[in-house]
PDB file of C-alpha atoms in Angstrom:
ATOM      1  CA  UNK A   1       4.301  -7.366 -10.727  1.00  0.00           C
ATOM      2  CA  UNK A   2       6.275  -5.453  -8.105  1.00  0.00           C
ATOM      3  CA  UNK A   3       8.847  -4.740 -10.656  1.00  0.00           C
ATOM      4  CA  UNK A   4       6.018  -3.325 -12.934  1.00  0.00           C
ATOM      5  CA  UNK A   5       4.884  -1.016 -10.129  1.00  0.00           C
ATOM      6  CA  UNK A   6       8.452   0.115  -9.444  1.00  0.00           C
ATOM      7  CA  UNK A   7       8.871   1.061 -13.150  1.00  0.00           C
ATOM      8  CA  UNK A   8       5.367   2.761 -13.377  1.00  0.00           C
ATOM      9  CA  UNK A   9       5.429   4.898 -10.197  1.00  0.00           C
ATOM     10  CA  UNK A  10       7.747   7.438  -8.808  1.00  0.00           C
ATOM     11  CA  UNK A  11      10.250   6.093  -6.319  1.00  0.00           C
ATOM     12  CA  UNK A  12       8.761   7.863  -3.334  1.00  0.00           C
ATOM     13  CA  UNK A  13       6.730   7.148  -0.258  1.00  0.00           C
ATOM     14  CA  UNK A  14       3.128   7.768  -1.145  1.00  0.00           C
ATOM     15  CA  UNK A  15       2.544   8.827   2.522  1.00  0.00           C
ATOM     16  CA  UNK A  16       5.423  11.266   3.186  1.00  0.00           C
ATOM     17  CA  UNK A  17       7.040  11.727  -0.210  1.00  0.00           C
ATOM     18  CA  UNK A  18      10.487  10.585   0.889  1.00  0.00           C
ATOM     19  CA  UNK A  19      12.616   9.216  -2.015  1.00  0.00           C
ATOM     20  CA  UNK A  20      12.819   5.384  -2.062  1.00  0.00           C
ATOM     21  CA  UNK A  21      16.423   4.575  -3.327  1.00  0.00           C
ATOM     22  CA  UNK A  22      16.061   0.844  -3.602  1.00  0.00           C
ATOM     23  CA  UNK A  23      13.811  -1.815  -4.875  1.00  0.00           C
ATOM     24  CA  UNK A  24      13.079  -4.029  -1.771  1.00  0.00           C
ATOM     25  CA  UNK A  25      10.145  -5.582   0.011  1.00  0.00           C
ATOM     26  CA  UNK A  26       9.870  -2.663   2.427  1.00  0.00           C
ATOM     27  CA  UNK A  27       8.850  -0.370  -0.553  1.00  0.00           C
ATOM     28  CA  UNK A  28       5.640  -2.262  -1.141  1.00  0.00           C
ATOM     29  CA  UNK A  29       2.883  -2.202   1.302  1.00  0.00           C
ATOM     30  CA  UNK A  30      -0.433  -4.141   0.806  1.00  0.00           C
ATOM     31  CA  UNK A  31      -3.382  -1.743   1.567  1.00  0.00           C
ATOM     32  CA  UNK A  32      -5.543  -4.865   2.357  1.00  0.00           C
ATOM     33  CA  UNK A  33      -3.492  -7.559   3.983  1.00  0.00           C
ATOM     34  CA  UNK A  34      -2.367 -10.634   1.823  1.00  0.00           C
ATOM     35  CA  UNK A  35      -3.655 -13.127   4.422  1.00  0.00           C
ATOM     36  CA  UNK A  36      -7.091 -11.845   4.813  1.00  0.00           C
ATOM     37  CA  UNK A  37      -7.735 -10.676   1.284  1.00  0.00           C
ATOM     38  CA  UNK A  38      -5.759 -13.257  -0.748  1.00  0.00           C
ATOM     39  CA  UNK A  39      -7.353 -12.708  -4.126  1.00  0.00           C
ATOM     40  CA  UNK A  40      -6.111  -9.035  -4.073  1.00  0.00           C
ATOM     41  CA  UNK A  41      -2.628 -10.109  -3.149  1.00  0.00           C
ATOM     42  CA  UNK A  42      -1.191  -9.243  -6.662  1.00  0.00           C
ATOM     43  CA  UNK A  43      -3.624  -6.497  -7.490  1.00  0.00           C
ATOM     44  CA  UNK A  44      -1.609  -3.364  -8.286  1.00  0.00           C
ATOM     45  CA  UNK A  45      -4.289  -1.179  -6.996  1.00  0.00           C
ATOM     46  CA  UNK A  46      -3.791  -2.827  -3.495  1.00  0.00           C
ATOM     47  CA  UNK A  47      -0.107  -1.903  -3.454  1.00  0.00           C
ATOM     48  CA  UNK A  48       1.203   1.432  -1.952  1.00  0.00           C
ATOM     49  CA  UNK A  49       4.731   2.542  -2.042  1.00  0.00           C
ATOM     50  CA  UNK A  50       5.851   3.306   1.449  1.00  0.00           C
ATOM     51  CA  UNK A  51       9.172   4.013   3.193  1.00  0.00           C
ATOM     52  CA  UNK A  52      10.116   1.565   5.978  1.00  0.00           C
ATOM     53  CA  UNK A  53       8.848   3.658   8.745  1.00  0.00           C
ATOM     54  CA  UNK A  54       5.403   4.126   7.383  1.00  0.00           C
ATOM     55  CA  UNK A  55       5.196   0.480   6.159  1.00  0.00           C
ATOM     56  CA  UNK A  56       5.824  -0.552   9.772  1.00  0.00           C
ATOM     57  CA  UNK A  57       3.490   2.044  11.092  1.00  0.00           C
ATOM     58  CA  UNK A  58       0.611   0.928   8.793  1.00  0.00           C
ATOM     59  CA  UNK A  59       1.340  -2.790   9.611  1.00  0.00           C
ATOM     60  CA  UNK A  60       1.194  -2.082  13.270  1.00  0.00           C
ATOM     61  CA  UNK A  61      -2.227  -0.469  12.869  1.00  0.00           C
ATOM     62  CA  UNK A  62      -1.000   2.826  14.449  1.00  0.00           C
ATOM     63  CA  UNK A  63      -2.268   4.922  11.607  1.00  0.00           C
ATOM     64  CA  UNK A  64      -5.960   5.492  12.600  1.00  0.00           C
ATOM     65  CA  UNK A  65      -5.461   9.016  14.026  1.00  0.00           C
ATOM     66  CA  UNK A  66      -2.643  10.037  11.741  1.00  0.00           C
ATOM     67  CA  UNK A  67      -3.818  12.477   8.952  1.00  0.00           C
ATOM     68  CA  UNK A  68      -1.124  11.400   6.695  1.00  0.00           C
ATOM     69  CA  UNK A  69      -2.967   7.982   6.382  1.00  0.00           C
ATOM     70  CA  UNK A  70      -6.411   9.278   5.915  1.00  0.00           C
ATOM     71  CA  UNK A  71      -6.306   8.649   2.159  1.00  0.00           C
ATOM     72  CA  UNK A  72      -4.845   5.260   2.695  1.00  0.00           C
ATOM     73  CA  UNK A  73      -7.560   4.110   5.152  1.00  0.00           C
ATOM     74  CA  UNK A  74     -10.201   5.541   2.667  1.00  0.00           C
ATOM     75  CA  UNK A  75      -8.661   3.528  -0.184  1.00  0.00           C
ATOM     76  CA  UNK A  76      -8.651   0.454   2.192  1.00  0.00           C
ATOM     77  CA  UNK A  77     -12.413   0.877   2.662  1.00  0.00           C
ATOM     78  CA  UNK A  78     -13.026   1.193  -1.101  1.00  0.00           C
ATOM     79  CA  UNK A  79     -10.891  -1.886  -1.820  1.00  0.00           C
ATOM     80  CA  UNK A  80     -12.816  -3.936   0.777  1.00  0.00           C
ATOM     81  CA  UNK A  81     -16.080  -2.955  -0.976  1.00  0.00           C
ATOM     82  CA  UNK A  82     -14.506  -4.025  -4.241  1.00  0.00           C
ATOM     83  CA  UNK A  83     -13.402  -7.289  -2.734  1.00  0.00           C
ATOM     84  CA  UNK A  84     -16.776  -8.112  -1.492  1.00  0.00           C
ATOM     85  CA  UNK A  85     -18.555  -6.966  -4.592  1.00  0.00           C
ATOM     86  CA  UNK A  86     -20.154  -3.834  -3.074  1.00  0.00           C
ATOM     87  CA  UNK A  87     -18.795  -1.169  -5.277  1.00  0.00           C
ATOM     88  CA  UNK A  88     -20.531   2.048  -5.949  1.00  0.00           C
TER      89      UNK A  88
END
């Protein structure tokens, strides 16, 4: 699935736009965590391409006041609704 995402999307961080030169685990960030939302672990919609810096920032939870992550946090809320069957 990760290879498919890599082939389908531009190789750039979806937060800052920096080019991602290599296919590696740092390039793929789960919007909803794998542990808490296991059934969305392999859902392409739940994967965001990110540079290492933004992947770490997102995983550490230090994105709440960062405007670059506003759309990611909105997507996270929509995915939570989908996960729990509360879609609009």
